[in-house]
mmCIF file of C-alpha atoms in Angstrom:
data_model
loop_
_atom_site.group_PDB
_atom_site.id
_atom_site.type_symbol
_atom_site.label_atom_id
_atom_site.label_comp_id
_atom_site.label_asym_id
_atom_site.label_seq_id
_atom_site.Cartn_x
_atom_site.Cartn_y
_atom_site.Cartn_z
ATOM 1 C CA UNK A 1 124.375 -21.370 65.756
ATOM 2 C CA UNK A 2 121.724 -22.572 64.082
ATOM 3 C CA UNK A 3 118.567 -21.456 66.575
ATOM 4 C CA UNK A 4 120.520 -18.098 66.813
ATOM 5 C CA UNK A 5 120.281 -17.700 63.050
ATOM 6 C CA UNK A 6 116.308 -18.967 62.931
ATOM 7 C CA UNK A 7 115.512 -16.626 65.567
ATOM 8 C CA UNK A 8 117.552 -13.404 63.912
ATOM 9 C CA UNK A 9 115.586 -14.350 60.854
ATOM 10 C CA UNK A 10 112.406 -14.459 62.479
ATOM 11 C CA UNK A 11 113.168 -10.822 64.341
ATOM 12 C CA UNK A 12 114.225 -9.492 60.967
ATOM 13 C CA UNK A 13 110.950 -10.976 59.009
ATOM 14 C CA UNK A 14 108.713 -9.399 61.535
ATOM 15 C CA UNK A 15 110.106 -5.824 61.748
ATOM 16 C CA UNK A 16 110.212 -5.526 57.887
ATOM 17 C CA UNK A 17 106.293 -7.006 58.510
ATOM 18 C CA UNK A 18 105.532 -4.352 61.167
ATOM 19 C CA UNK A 19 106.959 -1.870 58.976
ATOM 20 C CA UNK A 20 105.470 -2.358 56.409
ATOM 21 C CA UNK A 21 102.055 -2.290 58.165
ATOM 22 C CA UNK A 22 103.097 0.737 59.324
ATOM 23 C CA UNK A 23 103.899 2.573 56.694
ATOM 24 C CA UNK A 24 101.893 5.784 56.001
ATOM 25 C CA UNK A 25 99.753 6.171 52.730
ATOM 26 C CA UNK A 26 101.641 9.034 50.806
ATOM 27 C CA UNK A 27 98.715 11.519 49.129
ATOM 28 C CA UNK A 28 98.950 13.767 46.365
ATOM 29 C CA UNK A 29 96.106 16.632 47.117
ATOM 30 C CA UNK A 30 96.084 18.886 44.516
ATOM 31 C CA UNK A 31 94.153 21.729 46.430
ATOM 32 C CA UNK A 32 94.087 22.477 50.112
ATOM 33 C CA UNK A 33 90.295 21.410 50.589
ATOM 34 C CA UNK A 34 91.121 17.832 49.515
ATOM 35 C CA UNK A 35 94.201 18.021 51.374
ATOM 36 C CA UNK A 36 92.204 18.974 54.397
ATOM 37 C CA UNK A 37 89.132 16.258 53.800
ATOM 38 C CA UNK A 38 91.615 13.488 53.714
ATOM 39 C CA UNK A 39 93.165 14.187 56.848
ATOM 40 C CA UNK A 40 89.815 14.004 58.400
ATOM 41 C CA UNK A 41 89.746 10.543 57.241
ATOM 42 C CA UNK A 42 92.948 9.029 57.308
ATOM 43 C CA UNK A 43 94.510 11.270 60.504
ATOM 44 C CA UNK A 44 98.310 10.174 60.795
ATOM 45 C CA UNK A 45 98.147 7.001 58.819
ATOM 46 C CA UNK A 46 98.840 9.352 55.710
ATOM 47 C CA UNK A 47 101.466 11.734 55.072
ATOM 48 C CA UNK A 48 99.284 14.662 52.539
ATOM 49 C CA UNK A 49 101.519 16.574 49.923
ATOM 50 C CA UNK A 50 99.342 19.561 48.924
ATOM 51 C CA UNK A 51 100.136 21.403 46.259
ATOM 52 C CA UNK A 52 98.538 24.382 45.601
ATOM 53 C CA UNK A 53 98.244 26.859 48.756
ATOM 54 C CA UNK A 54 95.193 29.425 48.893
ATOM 55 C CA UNK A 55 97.108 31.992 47.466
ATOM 56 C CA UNK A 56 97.784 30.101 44.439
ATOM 57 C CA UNK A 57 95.544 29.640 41.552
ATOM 58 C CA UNK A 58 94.542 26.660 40.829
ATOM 59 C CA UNK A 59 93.796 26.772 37.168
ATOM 60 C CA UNK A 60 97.716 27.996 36.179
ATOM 61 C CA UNK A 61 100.070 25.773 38.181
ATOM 62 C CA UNK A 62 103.776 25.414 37.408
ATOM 63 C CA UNK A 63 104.525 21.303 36.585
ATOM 64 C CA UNK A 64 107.817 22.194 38.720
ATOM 65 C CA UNK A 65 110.767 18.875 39.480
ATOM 66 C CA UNK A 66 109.907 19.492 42.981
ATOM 67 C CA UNK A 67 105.788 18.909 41.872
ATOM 68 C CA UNK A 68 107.194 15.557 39.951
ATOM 69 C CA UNK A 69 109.091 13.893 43.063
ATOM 70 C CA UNK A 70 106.374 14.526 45.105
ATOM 71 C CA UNK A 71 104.079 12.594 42.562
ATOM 72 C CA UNK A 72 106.430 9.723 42.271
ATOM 73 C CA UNK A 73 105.866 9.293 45.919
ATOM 74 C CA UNK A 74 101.740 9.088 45.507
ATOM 75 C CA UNK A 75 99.865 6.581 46.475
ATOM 76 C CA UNK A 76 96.813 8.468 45.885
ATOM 77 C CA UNK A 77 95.729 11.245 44.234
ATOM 78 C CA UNK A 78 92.911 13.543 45.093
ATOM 79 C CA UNK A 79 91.691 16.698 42.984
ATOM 80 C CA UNK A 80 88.904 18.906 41.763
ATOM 81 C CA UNK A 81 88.338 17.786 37.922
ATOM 82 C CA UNK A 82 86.118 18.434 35.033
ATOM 83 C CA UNK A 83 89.535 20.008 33.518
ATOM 84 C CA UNK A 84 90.637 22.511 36.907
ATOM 85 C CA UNK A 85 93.715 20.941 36.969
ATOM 86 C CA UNK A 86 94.362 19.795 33.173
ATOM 87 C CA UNK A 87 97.343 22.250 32.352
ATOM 88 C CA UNK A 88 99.472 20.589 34.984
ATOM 89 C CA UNK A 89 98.454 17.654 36.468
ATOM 90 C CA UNK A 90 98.725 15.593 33.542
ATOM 91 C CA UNK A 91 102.194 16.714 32.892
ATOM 92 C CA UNK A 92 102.415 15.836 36.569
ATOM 93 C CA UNK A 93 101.286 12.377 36.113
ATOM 94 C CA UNK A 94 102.522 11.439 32.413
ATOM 95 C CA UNK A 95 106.246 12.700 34.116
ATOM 96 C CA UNK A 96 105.724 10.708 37.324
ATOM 97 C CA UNK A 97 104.915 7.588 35.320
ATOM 98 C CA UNK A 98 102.858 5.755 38.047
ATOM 99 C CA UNK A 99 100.491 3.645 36.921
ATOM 100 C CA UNK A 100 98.272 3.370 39.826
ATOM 101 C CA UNK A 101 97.588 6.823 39.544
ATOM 102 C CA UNK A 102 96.737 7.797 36.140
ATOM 103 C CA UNK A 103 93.494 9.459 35.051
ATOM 104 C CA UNK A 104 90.871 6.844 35.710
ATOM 105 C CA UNK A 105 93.096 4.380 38.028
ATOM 106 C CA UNK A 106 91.457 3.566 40.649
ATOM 107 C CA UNK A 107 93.941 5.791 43.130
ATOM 108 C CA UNK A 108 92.932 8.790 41.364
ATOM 109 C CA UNK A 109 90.425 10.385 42.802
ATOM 110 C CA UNK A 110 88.489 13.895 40.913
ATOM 111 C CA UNK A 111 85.604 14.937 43.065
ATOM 112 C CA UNK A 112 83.482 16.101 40.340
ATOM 113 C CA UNK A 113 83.178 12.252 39.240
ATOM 114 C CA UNK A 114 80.961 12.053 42.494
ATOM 115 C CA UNK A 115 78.710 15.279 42.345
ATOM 116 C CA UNK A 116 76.184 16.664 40.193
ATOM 117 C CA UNK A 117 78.147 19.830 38.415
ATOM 118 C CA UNK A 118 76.426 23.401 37.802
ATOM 119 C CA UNK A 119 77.069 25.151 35.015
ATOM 120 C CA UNK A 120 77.461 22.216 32.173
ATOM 121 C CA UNK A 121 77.867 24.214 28.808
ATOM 122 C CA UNK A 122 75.384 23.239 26.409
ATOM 123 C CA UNK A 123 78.009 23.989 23.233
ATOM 124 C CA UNK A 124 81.705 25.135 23.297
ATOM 125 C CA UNK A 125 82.852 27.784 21.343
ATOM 126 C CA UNK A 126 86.066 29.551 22.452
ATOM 127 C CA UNK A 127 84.580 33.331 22.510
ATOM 128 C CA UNK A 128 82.838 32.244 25.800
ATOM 129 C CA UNK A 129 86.487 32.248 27.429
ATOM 130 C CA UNK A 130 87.956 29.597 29.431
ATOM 131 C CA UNK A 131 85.560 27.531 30.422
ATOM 132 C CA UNK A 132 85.258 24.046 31.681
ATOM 133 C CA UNK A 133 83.426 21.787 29.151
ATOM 134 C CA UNK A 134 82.458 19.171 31.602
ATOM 135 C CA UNK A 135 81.008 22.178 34.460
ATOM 136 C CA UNK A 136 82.172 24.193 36.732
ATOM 137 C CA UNK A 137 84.872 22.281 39.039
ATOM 138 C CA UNK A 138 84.773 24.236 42.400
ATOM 139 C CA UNK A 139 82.379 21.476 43.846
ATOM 140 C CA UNK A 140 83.839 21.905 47.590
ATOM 141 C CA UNK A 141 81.880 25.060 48.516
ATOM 142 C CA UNK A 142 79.021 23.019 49.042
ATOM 143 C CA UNK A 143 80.039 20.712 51.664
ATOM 144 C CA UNK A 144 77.100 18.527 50.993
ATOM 145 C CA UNK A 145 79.735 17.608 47.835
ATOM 146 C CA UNK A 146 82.276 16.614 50.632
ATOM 147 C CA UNK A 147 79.987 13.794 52.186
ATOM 148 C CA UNK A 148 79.631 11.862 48.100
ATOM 149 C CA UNK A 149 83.880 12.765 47.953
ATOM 150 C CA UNK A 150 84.483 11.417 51.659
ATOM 151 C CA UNK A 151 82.600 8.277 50.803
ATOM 152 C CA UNK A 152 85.817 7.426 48.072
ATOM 153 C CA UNK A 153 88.449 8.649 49.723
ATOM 154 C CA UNK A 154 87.141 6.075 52.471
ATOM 155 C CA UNK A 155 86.739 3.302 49.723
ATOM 156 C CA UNK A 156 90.886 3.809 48.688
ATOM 157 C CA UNK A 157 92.616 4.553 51.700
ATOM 158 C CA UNK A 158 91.111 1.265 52.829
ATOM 159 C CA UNK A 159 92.180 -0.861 49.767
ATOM 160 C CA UNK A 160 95.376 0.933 50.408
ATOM 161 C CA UNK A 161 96.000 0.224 53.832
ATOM 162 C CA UNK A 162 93.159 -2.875 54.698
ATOM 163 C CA UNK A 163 94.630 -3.056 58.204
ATOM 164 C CA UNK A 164 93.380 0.907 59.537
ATOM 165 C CA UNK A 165 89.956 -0.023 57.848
ATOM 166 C CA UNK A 166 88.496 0.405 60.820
ATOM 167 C CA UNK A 167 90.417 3.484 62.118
ATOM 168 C CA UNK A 168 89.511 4.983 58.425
ATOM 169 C CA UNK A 169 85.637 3.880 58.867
ATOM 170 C CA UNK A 170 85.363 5.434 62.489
ATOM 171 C CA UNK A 171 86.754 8.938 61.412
ATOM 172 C CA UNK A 172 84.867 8.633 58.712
ATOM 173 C CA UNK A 173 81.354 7.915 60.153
ATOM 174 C CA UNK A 174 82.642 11.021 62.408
ATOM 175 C CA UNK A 175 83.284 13.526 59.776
ATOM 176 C CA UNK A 176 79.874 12.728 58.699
ATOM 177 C CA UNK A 177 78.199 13.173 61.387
ATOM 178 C CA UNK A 178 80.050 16.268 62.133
ATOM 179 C CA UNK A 179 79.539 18.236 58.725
ATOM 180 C CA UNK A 180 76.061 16.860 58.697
ATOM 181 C CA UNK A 181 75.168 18.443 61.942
ATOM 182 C CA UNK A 182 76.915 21.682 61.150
ATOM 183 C CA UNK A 183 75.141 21.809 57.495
ATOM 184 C CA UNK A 184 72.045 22.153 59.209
ATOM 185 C CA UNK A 185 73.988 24.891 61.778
ATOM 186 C CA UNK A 186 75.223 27.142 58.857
ATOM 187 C CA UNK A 187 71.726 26.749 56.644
ATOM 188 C CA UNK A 188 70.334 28.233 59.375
ATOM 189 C CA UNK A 189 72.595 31.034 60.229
ATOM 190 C CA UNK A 190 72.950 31.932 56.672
ATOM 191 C CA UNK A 191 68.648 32.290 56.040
ATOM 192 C CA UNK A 192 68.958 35.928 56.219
ATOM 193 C CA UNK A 193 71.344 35.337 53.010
ATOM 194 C CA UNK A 194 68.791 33.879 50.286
ATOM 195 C CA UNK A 195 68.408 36.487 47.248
ATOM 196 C CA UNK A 196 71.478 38.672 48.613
ATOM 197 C CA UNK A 197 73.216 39.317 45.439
ATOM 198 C CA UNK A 198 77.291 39.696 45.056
ATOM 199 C CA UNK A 199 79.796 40.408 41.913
ATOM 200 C CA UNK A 200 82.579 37.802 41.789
ATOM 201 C CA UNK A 201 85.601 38.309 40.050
ATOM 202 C CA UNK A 202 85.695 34.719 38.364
ATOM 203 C CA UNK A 203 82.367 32.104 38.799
ATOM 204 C CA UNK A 204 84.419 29.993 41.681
ATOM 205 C CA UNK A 205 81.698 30.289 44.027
ATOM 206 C CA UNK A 206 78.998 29.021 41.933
ATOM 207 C CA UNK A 207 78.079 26.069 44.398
ATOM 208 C CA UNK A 208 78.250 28.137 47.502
ATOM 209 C CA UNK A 209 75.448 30.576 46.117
ATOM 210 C CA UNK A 210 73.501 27.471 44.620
ATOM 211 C CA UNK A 211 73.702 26.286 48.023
ATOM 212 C CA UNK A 212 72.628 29.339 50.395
ATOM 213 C CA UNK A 213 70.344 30.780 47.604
ATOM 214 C CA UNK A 214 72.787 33.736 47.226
ATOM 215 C CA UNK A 215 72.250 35.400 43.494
ATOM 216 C CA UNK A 216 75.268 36.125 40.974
ATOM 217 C CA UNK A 217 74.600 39.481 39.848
ATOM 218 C CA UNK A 218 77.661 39.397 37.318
ATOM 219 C CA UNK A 219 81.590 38.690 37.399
ATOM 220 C CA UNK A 220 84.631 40.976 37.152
ATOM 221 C CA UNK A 221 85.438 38.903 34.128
ATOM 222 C CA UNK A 222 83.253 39.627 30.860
ATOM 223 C CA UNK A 223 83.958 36.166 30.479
ATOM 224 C CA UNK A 224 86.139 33.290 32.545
ATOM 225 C CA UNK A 225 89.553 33.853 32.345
ATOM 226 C CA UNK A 226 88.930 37.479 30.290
ATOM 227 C CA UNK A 227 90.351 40.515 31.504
ATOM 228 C CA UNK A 228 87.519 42.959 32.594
ATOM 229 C CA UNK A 229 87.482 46.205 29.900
ATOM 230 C CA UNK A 230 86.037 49.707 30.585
ATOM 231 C CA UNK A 231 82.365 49.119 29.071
ATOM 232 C CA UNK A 232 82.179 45.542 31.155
ATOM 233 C CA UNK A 233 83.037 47.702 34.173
ATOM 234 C CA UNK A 234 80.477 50.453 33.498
ATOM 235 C CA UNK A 235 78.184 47.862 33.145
ATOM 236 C CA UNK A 236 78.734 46.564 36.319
ATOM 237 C CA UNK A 237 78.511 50.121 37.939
ATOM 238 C CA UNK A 238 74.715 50.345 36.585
ATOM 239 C CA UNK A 239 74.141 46.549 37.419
ATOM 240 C CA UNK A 240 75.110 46.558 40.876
ATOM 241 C CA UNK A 241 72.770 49.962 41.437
ATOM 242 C CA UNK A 242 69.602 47.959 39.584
ATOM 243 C CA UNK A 243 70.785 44.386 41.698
ATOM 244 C CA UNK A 244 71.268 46.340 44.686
ATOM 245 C CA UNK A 245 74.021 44.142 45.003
ATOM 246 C CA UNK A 246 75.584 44.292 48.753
ATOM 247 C CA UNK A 247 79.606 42.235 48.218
ATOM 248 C CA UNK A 248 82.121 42.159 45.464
ATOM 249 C CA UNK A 249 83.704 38.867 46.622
ATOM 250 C CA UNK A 250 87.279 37.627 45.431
ATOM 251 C CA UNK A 251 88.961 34.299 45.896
ATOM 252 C CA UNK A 252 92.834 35.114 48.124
ATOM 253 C CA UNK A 253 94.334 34.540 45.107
ATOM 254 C CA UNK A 254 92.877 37.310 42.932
ATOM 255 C CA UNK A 255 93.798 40.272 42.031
ATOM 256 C CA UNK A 256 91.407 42.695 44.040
ATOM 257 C CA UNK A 257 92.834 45.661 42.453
ATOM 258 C CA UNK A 258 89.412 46.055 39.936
ATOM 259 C CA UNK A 259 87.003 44.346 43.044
ATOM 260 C CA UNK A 260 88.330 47.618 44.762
ATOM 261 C CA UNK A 261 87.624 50.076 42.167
ATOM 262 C CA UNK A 262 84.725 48.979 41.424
ATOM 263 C CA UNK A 263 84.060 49.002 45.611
ATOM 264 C CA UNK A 264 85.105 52.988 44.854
ATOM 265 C CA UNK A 265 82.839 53.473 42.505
ATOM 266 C CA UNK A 266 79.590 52.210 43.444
ATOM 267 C CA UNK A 267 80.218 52.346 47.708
ATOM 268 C CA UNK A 268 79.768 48.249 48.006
ATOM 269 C CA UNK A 269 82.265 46.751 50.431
ATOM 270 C CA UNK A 270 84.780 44.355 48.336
ATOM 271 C CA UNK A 271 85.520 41.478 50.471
ATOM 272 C CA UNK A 272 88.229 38.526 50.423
ATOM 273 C CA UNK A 273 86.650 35.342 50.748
ATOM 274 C CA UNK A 274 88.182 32.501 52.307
ATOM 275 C CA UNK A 275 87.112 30.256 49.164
ATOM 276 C CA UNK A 276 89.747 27.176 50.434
ATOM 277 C CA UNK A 277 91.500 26.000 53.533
ATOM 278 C CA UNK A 278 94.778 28.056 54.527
ATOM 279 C CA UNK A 279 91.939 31.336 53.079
ATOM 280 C CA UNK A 280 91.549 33.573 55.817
ATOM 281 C CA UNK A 281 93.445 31.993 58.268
ATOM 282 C CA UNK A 282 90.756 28.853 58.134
ATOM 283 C CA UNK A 283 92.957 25.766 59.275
ATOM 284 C CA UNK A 284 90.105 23.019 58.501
ATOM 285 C CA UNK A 285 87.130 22.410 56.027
ATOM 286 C CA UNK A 286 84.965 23.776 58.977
ATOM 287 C CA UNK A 287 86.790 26.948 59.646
ATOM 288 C CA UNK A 288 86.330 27.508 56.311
ATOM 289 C CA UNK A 289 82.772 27.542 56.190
ATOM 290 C CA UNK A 290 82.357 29.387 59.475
ATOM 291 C CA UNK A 291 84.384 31.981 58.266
ATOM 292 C CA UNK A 292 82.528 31.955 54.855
ATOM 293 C CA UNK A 293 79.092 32.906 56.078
ATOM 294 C CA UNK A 294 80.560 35.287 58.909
ATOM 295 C CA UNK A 295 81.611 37.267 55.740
ATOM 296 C CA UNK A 296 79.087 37.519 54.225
ATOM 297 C CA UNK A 297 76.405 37.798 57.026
ATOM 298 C CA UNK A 298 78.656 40.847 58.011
ATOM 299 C CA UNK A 299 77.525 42.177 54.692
ATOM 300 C CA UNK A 300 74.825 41.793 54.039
ATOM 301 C CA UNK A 301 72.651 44.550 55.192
ATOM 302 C CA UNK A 302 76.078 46.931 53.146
#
């Protein structure tokens, strides 16, 4: 009786062992790109909770129950920063209650702690619209910012889970190696790009024209986060003549009622942009920058 017991004990010690080892690394990504450049590292050994789609903006986000369970679950947390996400992941987090995953906790991860932002205001006054005091947080459309990111997400999932650090280290050494090579593939397709100029509706694609040398000849907004008024708009119409500006580009969850009017007006092709995975039909951080420069290569000579 007794060796039967010892050895159902045993059996029973090692399959809650082996499940445990098991057991997938739950991730909160609050936008898709993150979503998709932790897969690339951690393949199946996570289970990623995304919550913002492409069509969804990710400045206003609803700080829904279903938004709270899902955080309770997190064992890491991955997002933009330098305040995109302020309205509702901290509502998220402070409702969740996890400790481990707080602002600052080591399983929090914001990607602009681990890039150089663009666009850091040198004073704050609130008639310059919503922006971002720390800089402009759409670091992931310049995925030379997704090699500094990779490099923590590497650094967590392997405190997380020490026994797939080597699984985690080989897909990430092949990631790198990947994006690297294909960096040097899209700077060369997109050459004929440098000193095309575009109108954005909002200044989300500040690092992809820092990047390919693109100029911002003006936004849809007056200001971030403004509505765009009649003289703004006539403005445009005489800006994009002396700019010879050749897109309006808008982000798939914009409006691009005024992109098209002002597309009317002035005979410049308004374009959606694929700005995050899930955009365009893009199903991975490379589709999306594939798809990116075919856009605007496409329109380029307007």
């Amino acid at each position: 009786m007794k060796k039967y017991l010892l050895t159902f004990l045993t059996l029973t010690f090692f399959s809650i062992f082996s499940s445990a080892a098991q057991a997938q690394i739950n991730v909160f990504a609050c936008e898709p790109e993150w979503a998709s450049l932790v897969f690339e590292i951690a393949g199946d050994k996570a289970i990623i909770f995304t919550a913002v789609t492409a069509q969804q903006d990710p400045h206003t986000v609803a700080a829904k129950p279903s938004l709270i369970a899902q955080m309770r679950k997190a064992d890491l947390v991955i997002g933009s920063g330098a305040e995109l996400e302020t309205g509702w992941l901290s509502i998220l987090l402070q409702k969740a209650g996890k400790k481990s995953v707080q602002m600052g906790a080591e399983n929090n991860i914001m990607a602009a702690d681990y890039v150089k932002l663009l666009e850091v205001p040198k004073q704050l006054d609130r008639s310059m619209g919503d922006i971002h005091a720390e800089g402009n947080p759409h670091v992931h459309l310049n995925p030379n910012n997704l090699l500094s990111v990779s490099d923590a997400v590497l650094a967590r999932l392997s405190a997380l889970d020490p026994a797939n650090k080597a699984y985690f280290e080989q897909r990430h050494e092949a990631f790198n190696k990947k994006i690297q090579n294909q960096i040097q593939i899209w700077e060369k397709q997109a050459a004929p790009l440098k000193g095309m100029a575009v109108i954005s509706n909002h200044p989300n694609m500040t690092y992809l024209y820092d990047w390919l040398g693109i100029v911002s000849a003006g936004t849809l907004e007056p200001k971030p986060g403004v509505p765009p008024t009649s003289k703004h708009l006539s403005e445009l119409i005489d800006i994009a003549k002396k700019k010879n500006v050749r897109l309006i580009a808008y982000a798939p969850y914009e409006n691009p009622k005024t992109a098209k009017w002002l597309s009317g007006k002035t005979g410049i092709p308004a374009a959606e942009m694929p700005f995050t995975v899930g955009g365009s039909g893009t199903k991975d951080l490379f589709e999306l920058f594939d798809k990116t420069i075919q856009i605007l290569l496409s329109n380029k000579e307007g």
